XYZ file of C-alpha atoms in Angstrom:
668
model
C 28.427 50.078 -19.293
C 31.516 51.242 -17.610
C 33.351 51.611 -20.863
C 30.591 53.837 -22.259
C 30.877 55.920 -19.283
C 34.613 56.250 -19.548
C 34.360 57.307 -23.154
C 31.690 59.761 -22.510
C 33.210 61.333 -19.510
C 36.650 61.624 -21.241
C 35.033 63.176 -24.348
C 33.221 66.024 -22.352
C 36.224 66.541 -20.089
C 33.997 66.856 -16.873
C 30.898 64.806 -16.140
C 29.152 65.129 -12.672
C 27.600 61.890 -11.643
C 27.005 59.735 -8.716
C 29.458 59.120 -5.857
C 31.680 56.100 -6.084
C 32.125 53.978 -2.923
C 34.264 56.372 -0.770
C 37.538 55.433 0.897
C 37.439 55.222 4.809
C 38.941 58.839 4.906
C 36.994 62.027 5.728
C 37.413 64.507 2.899
C 35.262 67.188 4.362
C 36.801 70.594 4.261
C 39.836 71.782 2.323
C 42.849 69.556 1.900
C 46.405 70.359 2.021
C 49.025 68.929 -0.133
C 50.214 65.690 1.309
C 53.769 64.544 1.608
C 54.548 61.712 -0.904
C 55.748 58.691 1.259
C 59.085 57.045 0.511
C 57.156 54.111 -0.787
C 56.060 56.026 -3.726
C 57.887 57.546 -6.818
C 56.880 60.002 -9.350
C 55.450 58.232 -12.421
C 54.646 61.089 -14.831
C 55.151 64.775 -14.632
C 53.277 67.701 -16.407
C 55.338 69.156 -19.359
C 55.938 72.663 -18.951
C 55.714 73.664 -22.690
C 51.877 72.650 -22.376
C 51.313 75.941 -20.594
C 51.979 77.890 -23.653
C 48.404 77.008 -24.713
C 46.840 75.793 -21.455
C 46.001 77.856 -18.360
C 45.385 76.034 -14.938
C 42.040 76.996 -13.473
C 40.047 75.464 -10.494
C 40.670 72.504 -8.521
C 38.560 69.735 -9.452
C 35.733 69.251 -6.710
C 36.291 66.347 -4.429
C 32.956 64.611 -5.431
C 33.626 64.885 -9.210
C 33.740 61.354 -10.638
C 36.695 60.497 -12.732
C 36.630 57.723 -15.269
C 40.041 56.216 -14.563
C 42.047 53.984 -16.763
C 45.336 52.334 -15.907
C 47.372 51.132 -18.907
C 49.396 48.029 -17.941
C 52.900 47.391 -19.309
C 52.647 44.994 -22.112
C 54.833 42.001 -22.160
C 57.033 40.850 -25.136
C 57.271 44.217 -26.997
C 61.093 43.600 -27.724
C 60.244 39.731 -27.849
C 57.619 40.578 -30.556
C 60.436 41.796 -32.887
C 62.511 38.855 -32.145
C 59.523 36.532 -32.676
C 58.876 38.161 -36.101
C 62.502 37.753 -37.124
C 62.419 34.077 -36.167
C 59.243 33.472 -38.341
C 60.648 35.640 -41.306
C 64.334 34.932 -41.550
C 65.501 32.434 -44.219
C 66.897 29.278 -42.618
C 64.815 29.508 -39.437
C 63.095 26.298 -38.515
C 59.946 28.465 -37.814
C 60.044 30.306 -41.062
C 56.434 31.028 -42.216
C 54.663 29.624 -39.051
C 52.644 32.860 -38.762
C 50.491 33.604 -35.604
C 46.795 33.740 -35.424
C 45.073 36.975 -34.338
C 44.388 35.308 -31.112
C 47.899 34.095 -30.418
C 49.062 37.761 -31.122
C 46.824 39.173 -28.540
C 47.868 36.626 -25.923
C 51.555 37.174 -26.775
C 51.566 40.830 -26.030
C 49.136 40.787 -23.115
C 50.725 41.949 -19.803
C 51.793 39.024 -17.595
C 49.327 37.812 -15.082
C 51.556 38.992 -12.373
C 51.292 42.587 -13.692
C 47.564 42.377 -13.588
C 47.628 40.808 -10.075
C 49.999 43.420 -8.725
C 48.059 46.342 -9.816
C 44.518 44.982 -8.738
C 45.921 44.024 -5.356
C 47.196 47.579 -4.945
C 43.772 49.023 -5.959
C 42.024 46.524 -3.379
C 44.427 47.469 -0.574
C 43.826 51.224 -1.342
C 40.066 50.937 -1.157
C 39.066 50.287 -4.576
C 37.191 46.983 -4.398
C 37.110 44.249 -7.059
C 33.392 45.124 -7.694
C 34.465 48.502 -9.049
C 37.134 47.893 -11.446
C 37.331 45.831 -14.748
C 40.062 44.354 -16.821
C 39.868 44.908 -20.605
C 39.210 41.942 -22.821
C 42.790 42.273 -24.285
C 44.060 42.492 -20.694
C 45.941 45.736 -21.520
C 44.284 48.182 -19.079
C 42.044 48.408 -15.843
C 39.279 50.842 -15.615
C 37.158 52.175 -12.749
C 35.217 55.185 -11.657
C 36.278 57.071 -8.606
C 35.792 60.452 -7.061
C 38.678 63.114 -7.504
C 39.234 62.848 -3.809
C 39.720 59.036 -4.000
C 42.034 59.447 -7.007
C 44.190 62.200 -5.480
C 44.476 59.949 -2.397
C 45.444 56.901 -4.519
C 48.105 58.805 -6.651
C 49.341 61.503 -4.349
C 48.224 64.024 -6.885
C 45.952 67.003 -7.357
C 43.593 67.538 -10.205
C 42.848 70.714 -11.832
C 40.576 71.967 -14.702
C 42.715 73.377 -17.528
C 41.522 75.760 -20.210
C 42.964 75.618 -23.757
C 43.384 78.616 -26.095
C 40.677 77.035 -28.371
C 38.128 77.398 -25.453
C 38.068 73.678 -24.777
C 38.939 72.237 -21.326
C 40.488 69.213 -19.888
C 41.428 67.723 -16.404
C 44.825 66.746 -15.447
C 47.433 66.656 -12.654
C 50.755 68.234 -12.607
C 52.299 64.884 -11.595
C 51.246 61.733 -10.029
C 52.798 58.930 -7.879
C 52.662 55.252 -7.661
C 54.048 52.721 -5.245
C 57.543 51.970 -6.390
C 56.895 48.146 -6.642
C 53.889 49.073 -9.084
C 55.591 51.399 -11.387
C 57.255 48.527 -13.412
C 53.732 47.304 -14.111
C 52.140 50.521 -15.181
C 52.505 52.290 -18.543
C 50.451 55.427 -17.720
C 47.156 56.435 -15.813
C 44.523 58.570 -17.401
C 43.326 61.190 -16.628
C 46.971 61.807 -15.726
C 49.268 64.571 -16.864
C 48.469 64.698 -20.572
C 46.251 67.619 -21.699
C 43.975 67.072 -24.779
C 41.721 69.773 -26.332
C 38.350 68.404 -27.057
C 37.217 70.691 -29.860
C 39.624 70.097 -32.776
C 37.327 69.224 -35.630
C 37.806 72.516 -37.182
C 41.564 71.981 -37.560
C 42.335 70.741 -41.018
C 44.992 68.126 -41.325
C 48.262 69.970 -42.286
C 50.889 67.230 -41.824
C 49.414 64.439 -43.904
C 50.781 64.035 -47.499
C 47.703 63.375 -49.777
C 49.007 61.527 -52.768
C 49.511 64.030 -55.639
C 50.458 62.052 -58.718
C 52.304 63.581 -61.491
C 49.805 63.842 -64.257
C 49.758 64.659 -67.988
C 46.589 64.715 -69.990
C 46.792 62.961 -73.473
C 44.977 64.172 -76.518
C 43.482 60.696 -77.109
C 44.237 56.994 -76.780
C 48.205 56.519 -77.041
C 48.083 53.095 -78.338
C 50.929 51.914 -76.131
C 52.822 48.634 -76.390
C 55.957 47.067 -75.226
C 58.088 49.061 -77.624
C 57.145 52.443 -76.085
C 57.734 51.740 -72.436
C 59.992 54.712 -72.127
C 56.993 56.939 -73.065
C 53.717 55.025 -72.202
C 53.936 52.386 -69.248
C 51.373 49.673 -69.145
C 51.236 46.242 -67.415
C 52.663 44.748 -70.602
C 55.710 47.049 -70.086
C 56.063 45.976 -66.432
C 55.942 42.356 -67.479
C 58.522 42.682 -70.210
C 60.946 44.763 -68.130
C 60.718 42.764 -64.866
C 60.127 39.233 -66.577
C 56.713 38.773 -65.111
C 54.589 36.109 -66.919
C 50.855 36.189 -67.317
C 49.025 35.235 -64.120
C 46.821 32.194 -64.430
C 45.517 31.452 -61.053
C 43.481 33.182 -58.267
C 43.943 31.532 -54.881
C 40.812 32.397 -52.693
C 41.731 34.948 -50.187
C 45.075 36.145 -51.851
C 43.528 39.252 -53.459
C 45.717 42.399 -53.401
C 44.589 44.967 -50.917
C 44.528 48.683 -51.925
C 44.061 51.390 -49.307
C 42.413 54.620 -50.113
C 41.128 57.706 -48.134
C 41.010 61.571 -48.262
C 38.217 61.747 -50.828
C 40.048 59.479 -53.291
C 37.572 57.418 -55.375
C 37.290 55.508 -58.633
C 34.562 54.949 -61.292
C 33.468 51.434 -62.356
C 32.628 52.863 -65.802
C 36.163 54.193 -66.119
C 37.529 50.713 -65.175
C 35.396 48.996 -67.846
C 36.732 51.347 -70.559
C 40.184 50.834 -69.377
C 40.054 47.072 -69.284
C 38.144 46.754 -72.594
C 40.505 48.908 -74.447
C 43.776 47.732 -73.219
C 43.113 44.364 -71.646
C 40.007 42.683 -73.277
C 40.792 39.446 -71.436
C 39.509 41.117 -68.255
C 35.701 41.332 -68.594
C 33.606 44.258 -67.861
C 32.281 44.064 -64.244
C 35.634 43.287 -62.785
C 35.750 45.659 -59.845
C 37.523 45.664 -56.524
C 35.732 44.080 -53.650
C 34.955 47.167 -51.472
C 35.588 46.807 -47.628
C 34.202 50.312 -46.576
C 35.253 51.393 -43.134
C 33.135 53.743 -40.799
C 30.669 54.966 -43.497
C 33.211 55.181 -46.240
C 32.280 55.675 -50.016
C 33.860 53.386 -52.599
C 33.136 53.887 -56.326
C 31.611 57.096 -57.456
C 29.520 57.096 -60.764
C 27.647 60.398 -60.355
C 30.621 62.482 -60.899
C 28.732 65.809 -60.838
C 29.905 65.982 -56.997
C 33.273 64.497 -57.568
C 34.689 66.293 -60.615
C 37.403 65.420 -61.312
C 37.730 62.047 -59.697
C 41.297 61.984 -58.107
C 43.627 59.997 -60.241
C 45.101 58.182 -57.304
C 42.596 55.332 -57.187
C 42.585 54.760 -60.927
C 46.345 54.637 -60.884
C 46.487 51.999 -58.208
C 43.755 49.768 -59.928
C 45.023 50.321 -63.545
C 48.640 49.575 -62.796
C 48.150 46.413 -60.445
C 45.124 44.634 -61.575
C 46.173 43.528 -65.110
C 49.391 42.057 -63.586
C 47.560 39.790 -61.235
C 44.278 39.083 -63.116
C 42.602 36.605 -62.709
C 43.277 37.349 -59.018
C 41.260 40.249 -57.709
C 41.606 43.482 -55.694
C 40.156 44.412 -52.451
C 39.580 48.214 -51.630
C 40.059 49.277 -48.172
C 38.289 52.647 -48.096
C 38.612 54.632 -44.803
C 36.337 57.266 -43.099
C 32.991 58.774 -43.603
C 32.125 61.541 -46.239
C 32.471 64.295 -43.625
C 36.007 63.362 -42.629
C 37.096 62.555 -46.100
C 35.836 65.983 -47.508
C 36.940 68.205 -44.577
C 40.096 66.295 -43.414
C 39.294 67.512 -40.104
C 41.764 65.217 -38.280
C 45.471 65.043 -37.746
C 46.103 61.256 -37.289
C 45.884 58.752 -39.859
C 45.426 54.919 -40.477
C 44.094 54.103 -36.959
C 40.461 53.580 -37.959
C 41.710 51.342 -40.869
C 43.884 49.346 -38.403
C 40.842 49.221 -36.127
C 38.791 47.751 -38.830
C 41.252 44.869 -39.685
C 42.441 44.157 -36.166
C 39.709 44.454 -33.478
C 42.210 44.375 -30.627
C 43.797 47.584 -31.936
C 40.701 49.530 -30.836
C 41.696 49.283 -27.294
C 45.394 48.477 -27.748
C 47.563 50.286 -25.030
C 51.214 51.205 -25.906
C 53.436 54.183 -25.382
C 50.914 56.003 -22.964
C 48.132 55.710 -25.570
C 44.963 53.523 -25.643
C 42.775 53.467 -28.654
C 42.531 56.117 -31.344
C 44.027 59.481 -30.468
C 42.127 62.387 -29.119
C 45.039 64.728 -28.696
C 45.212 67.741 -31.096
C 48.615 66.771 -32.545
C 47.174 63.285 -33.736
C 43.537 63.518 -33.454
C 41.782 60.589 -35.137
C 38.199 60.475 -36.654
C 35.577 59.838 -33.960
C 32.538 57.540 -34.408
C 29.490 57.714 -34.173
C 30.099 61.015 -36.048
C 27.181 63.631 -35.629
C 28.343 65.998 -38.424
C 26.538 66.347 -41.708
C 27.242 63.181 -43.778
C 28.754 61.577 -40.811
C 28.756 57.894 -40.027
C 26.437 57.335 -37.109
C 27.282 53.636 -36.231
C 29.862 52.630 -33.839
C 33.708 52.577 -34.545
C 34.136 49.511 -36.670
C 36.610 47.094 -34.864
C 37.721 43.898 -36.483
C 35.086 43.883 -39.134
C 37.440 42.836 -41.915
C 40.191 40.463 -42.491
C 43.473 41.918 -43.783
C 44.622 40.602 -47.259
C 48.078 39.039 -47.619
C 49.374 42.177 -49.076
C 48.173 45.627 -48.736
C 49.462 48.596 -50.794
C 49.305 52.109 -49.265
C 50.207 55.107 -51.292
C 49.964 57.610 -48.482
C 52.502 59.247 -45.967
C 53.242 61.880 -43.580
C 56.285 63.509 -42.172
C 57.515 62.059 -38.848
C 57.949 65.519 -37.408
C 54.237 66.176 -37.370
C 53.184 63.543 -35.072
C 54.209 62.541 -31.550
C 56.447 59.713 -31.047
C 54.104 57.679 -29.049
C 51.550 57.766 -31.864
C 53.934 56.505 -34.499
C 55.564 53.909 -32.250
C 52.099 52.568 -31.302
C 51.061 52.336 -35.002
C 54.444 50.753 -35.947
C 53.849 48.069 -33.367
C 50.548 47.286 -35.072
C 52.274 46.914 -38.505
C 54.644 44.419 -36.677
C 51.609 42.618 -35.328
C 50.078 42.338 -38.792
C 53.406 41.054 -40.109
C 53.351 38.341 -37.380
C 49.985 37.130 -38.706
C 51.460 36.902 -42.384
C 50.458 40.321 -43.837
C 52.880 42.373 -45.951
C 52.460 46.153 -45.843
C 53.822 47.789 -49.004
C 54.014 51.608 -48.864
C 55.247 54.438 -51.151
C 58.215 56.245 -50.003
C 57.010 59.810 -51.252
C 57.576 61.966 -54.135
C 59.600 64.911 -52.756
C 63.170 63.557 -52.247
C 64.895 64.117 -48.952
C 62.713 67.259 -48.385
C 59.037 65.731 -48.100
C 56.675 68.560 -47.851
C 58.995 70.777 -45.868
C 62.534 71.095 -44.482
C 63.212 71.195 -40.812
C 65.083 72.892 -38.061
C 65.921 76.400 -37.320
C 68.139 76.385 -40.489
C 65.506 74.989 -42.718
C 67.797 72.437 -44.058
C 67.388 69.229 -42.219
C 65.717 66.383 -44.192
C 62.153 65.371 -43.491
C 61.401 61.718 -43.077
C 58.327 59.928 -44.327
C 56.109 57.922 -41.909
C 55.142 55.033 -42.198
C 57.876 54.232 -44.617
C 60.214 54.822 -41.599
C 58.540 51.957 -39.594
C 60.944 48.989 -39.943
C 57.859 46.585 -40.429
C 56.444 48.321 -43.573
C 57.975 47.574 -47.050
C 58.748 51.020 -48.471
C 58.935 51.333 -52.155
C 60.823 54.025 -54.145
C 60.497 55.076 -57.847
C 62.221 54.521 -61.103
C 61.628 55.115 -64.790
C 62.577 53.346 -67.992
C 64.750 55.356 -70.574
C 66.107 54.724 -74.045
C 69.682 55.822 -74.163
C 70.738 54.432 -77.561
C 68.621 56.764 -79.748
C 67.178 53.879 -81.633
C 64.864 55.347 -84.341
C 62.626 52.105 -84.476
C 61.925 50.851 -81.072
C 61.872 47.184 -80.751
C 58.961 45.405 -78.844
C 59.936 43.661 -75.698
C 63.451 45.258 -75.494
C 64.856 45.701 -72.123
C 65.360 49.437 -71.382
C 67.738 51.319 -69.120
C 66.177 51.816 -65.668
C 67.137 54.894 -63.508
C 65.790 56.837 -60.458
C 62.808 58.976 -61.472
C 63.828 62.276 -62.884
C 60.461 64.155 -63.148
C 60.139 63.946 -59.312
C 62.744 62.819 -56.673
C 61.791 59.554 -54.897
C 61.374 59.848 -51.149
C 64.261 58.288 -49.036
C 66.275 58.722 -45.939
C 66.724 57.719 -42.410
C 64.327 57.880 -39.554
C 64.560 60.144 -36.502
C 62.335 57.815 -34.566
C 63.302 54.221 -35.284
C 66.684 52.679 -35.172
C 68.372 50.820 -38.099
C 67.126 47.205 -37.900
C 69.577 44.404 -38.100
C 68.190 43.043 -41.455
C 69.414 46.175 -43.310
C 72.400 47.187 -41.233
C 75.022 45.768 -43.477
C 73.519 47.106 -46.697
C 73.167 50.486 -45.078
C 76.840 50.345 -43.849
C 77.958 49.285 -47.380
C 76.236 52.289 -48.811
C 77.894 54.778 -46.586
C 81.207 53.121 -47.245
C 80.732 54.107 -50.840
C 79.337 57.548 -50.675
C 79.692 59.182 -47.317
C 82.853 61.168 -48.042
C 81.298 62.761 -51.117
C 77.785 63.482 -50.035
C 78.530 67.192 -49.490
C 76.460 67.365 -46.184
C 76.834 65.944 -42.705
C 74.950 63.618 -40.468
C 73.856 63.775 -36.815
C 73.944 60.676 -34.769
C 71.155 60.891 -32.257
C 67.428 60.405 -32.276
C 65.068 63.445 -32.311
C 62.164 63.355 -29.927
C 58.640 64.549 -30.964
C 59.832 66.582 -34.084
C 61.942 68.947 -31.719
C 65.213 69.634 -33.630
C 66.520 72.127 -31.263
C 69.142 69.727 -30.058
C 70.380 69.252 -33.809
C 73.370 71.689 -34.009
C 74.912 70.195 -37.037
C 74.136 67.720 -39.838
C 70.898 67.328 -41.865
C 69.949 63.624 -41.591
C 70.062 60.992 -38.813
C 72.758 58.293 -39.553
C 71.674 55.552 -37.356
C 67.863 55.531 -38.345
C 65.737 53.067 -40.108
C 66.726 53.501 -43.741
C 64.139 53.605 -46.524
C 63.078 52.757 -49.168
C 63.645 49.050 -49.070
C 62.953 48.325 -52.809
C 62.009 50.132 -56.005
C 59.641 49.876 -58.980
C 58.485 51.860 -62.036
C 56.875 55.170 -60.865
C 56.310 57.217 -63.987
C 54.304 57.408 -67.160
C 51.681 54.881 -66.341
C 48.658 55.122 -68.721
C 45.468 55.612 -66.789
C 42.021 56.232 -67.869
C 39.716 58.503 -65.797
C 37.220 61.302 -66.242
C 36.727 60.537 -69.899
C 40.270 61.071 -70.747
C 43.628 59.113 -71.030
C 46.336 60.302 -68.819
C 50.124 59.746 -67.852
C 50.362 59.458 -64.267
C 53.521 59.198 -61.952
C 54.627 58.869 -58.433
C 55.576 56.365 -55.660
C 51.921 55.956 -55.703
C 52.452 53.881 -58.759
C 55.523 52.022 -57.446
C 53.794 50.742 -54.496
C 50.828 48.949 -56.117
C 53.208 47.470 -58.730
C 55.575 46.035 -56.085
C 52.450 44.804 -54.186
C 51.231 42.992 -57.346
C 54.768 41.271 -57.448
C 54.384 40.073 -54.048
C 50.883 38.974 -54.636
C 52.114 36.853 -57.561
C 54.795 35.392 -55.461
C 52.135 34.485 -52.723
C 50.057 32.823 -55.492
C 53.026 30.582 -56.225
C 53.719 29.720 -52.574
C 50.043 28.970 -51.915
C 49.985 26.653 -54.895
C 53.032 24.824 -53.457
C 51.274 24.483 -50.141
C 53.400 27.055 -48.327
C 52.497 30.052 -46.165
C 52.112 33.686 -47.274
C 55.314 35.736 -47.222
C 54.232 38.118 -44.623
C 57.460 40.169 -43.222
C 59.557 39.838 -46.387
C 62.353 42.135 -45.541
C 65.138 39.771 -44.120
C 64.620 37.434 -47.273
C 64.976 40.449 -49.653
C 68.063 41.856 -48.005
C 69.684 38.479 -48.088
C 69.163 38.313 -51.743
C 70.231 41.388 -53.555
C 70.718 39.193 -56.642
C 67.047 39.144 -57.052
C 66.854 42.847 -58.000
C 67.876 45.177 -60.827
C 70.438 47.278 -59.161
C 69.683 50.911 -59.942
C 72.864 53.039 -59.960
C 71.815 56.228 -61.760
C 69.937 59.054 -60.095
C 69.396 60.824 -56.750
C 66.702 62.380 -54.590
C 67.401 66.126 -54.316
C 65.642 68.394 -51.645
C 66.254 70.944 -48.939
C 68.645 72.768 -51.222
C 70.821 69.696 -51.503
C 71.465 67.150 -54.142
C 70.105 64.521 -51.880
C 71.465 61.020 -51.639
C 72.790 59.382 -54.707
C 71.950 56.008 -56.191
C 74.865 53.571 -55.775
C 75.831 49.950 -56.218
C 73.485 47.733 -53.890
C 71.033 49.280 -51.576
C 70.528 53.119 -51.524
C 67.886 55.476 -50.056
C 66.680 56.311 -53.552
C 65.533 53.110 -54.925
C 66.405 50.645 -52.130
C 67.796 47.237 -53.223
C 66.439 47.900 -56.831
C 63.535 46.675 -58.835
C 62.386 43.278 -59.210
C 63.976 40.691 -61.405
C 60.892 38.563 -61.182
C 62.322 35.071 -62.280
C 65.031 35.250 -59.731
C 62.961 36.800 -57.079
C 60.146 34.126 -57.409
C 62.845 31.356 -57.275
C 64.148 32.928 -54.025
C 60.743 33.386 -52.404
C 59.434 30.072 -53.513
C 62.402 28.374 -52.169
C 61.761 29.583 -48.570
């Protein structure tokens, strides 16, 4: 098939093949550079900094077959945001009228006039309708052509380029389109972008694998609601947030938990945890496993996986008792080779492929499908490596749950803008369909894994928390300040920002502040800006290049995170034959995910839609939260941002006051 030819050709860089039907021009002999007519304009230009790692070599032979793909400008990208606000803003007559997956595909498909204009141009240029195909999602047109044909079509010259790694690619230094066609075309590939093909030996360096704060206990700690400042369990979370015992389990309302990077769990450990602390949960109560691209779920033979990472047990032990009898769904991503070697730089794309088939070939911001560029290289399937998944990339094989908790993140600086923007658009599309994505905000304050800029003082920003369509969750802890010698069961404790580690928070360099949080963010700066002790800059930063930042350490004007907070330390977990205290926003995310799952449970029982994009409702109702005003998130040799009255970039709006929050959400 043409698509298979395209993929194979791009993967190998150059593929010699049969001639395509030639244009009516004679290409015998050497060609000279042609003058670009006034009817055409430059569409993309080769970036000079690529030549630091690439060397231009020979001209591509005229007869070389190039698998061409033209990405069409999508319609309604801005309108998609407006549509989401209409479906998600309290008081709207369309509130809760979520779209189907098919409706979302049609909504963003390029206008028919775009497809017609580009195909008419191709036909008039000698590329007949029998030679090109339009993708099922209507987002791109593909065809095979000789290099001579492509150069004639685009007023370009194609060369072979060699990368420092030894790999090669083909690209032009610039190509041109008819002026009236440019508004319909996002990009053309092969075009100007250079992508090394041998990057599997490059270990992911930008991605922040969850690293929970752990303390091994000498034995079972016998926790109860009087010791919540020392040992946190679901009983503590219920008491402190006013959450009643769950009694229902609406079909399809399971809480989704995402795992990757060799993070697994043990069914035996879950049985021990439940039977010890929650005997009402019977043995054999395990997550439903939705395994993606050869992923491994539970691990029982721990000789190869010692110790089992505490991330998955933390997610399950903290959330399952809150929502039981409702269940969990595990979304486990990527095969054993990629999980163990982390030989990739991108993330989440194969997960998104699996829960939305249209994403596999989704074109936006100059990118179609999973990334093959070195800076954002995604796992490739079939995978020929030892332990690799040999099946095809899984596209649309699972339905997303109503709420999905993700305790992973990465610095914005480490990925190209187009990669994050394309992915953020997908989070928006899931929100349009009624899915809430809940994500941990990070555990390193304003510093992330590193501090940026020539000065090494610019704050790092966590993605995908910085995407305005993700619900970002910061971390808190419960403390006892009154020095009571005999703790009282069920007593409400003081709640502050986590002290053992600083909760991640700040302002995006890629995404602007959305309207739903603008007033809350302005109110925060009115309180604290004059006393921060550090300055802001007021412009976006492109592709992690901070060379134009000459003053300030954070972007005032970017999407602010986290949105909300939840307990994030001292959770009692059982794993690897031991009891542990575990902390991190990796705890906060599944706890808040459980809260929203319970709210959806009530809405479903009342005959209402799922919450989906819940942000506007939350920001309109700050009274539904326990306001956290003590703490900060230091980093980069600064005190970070302080907690304050109302929203702040440490714990967001605060932690859930469940009775009030449920009343608000049930009333929508």
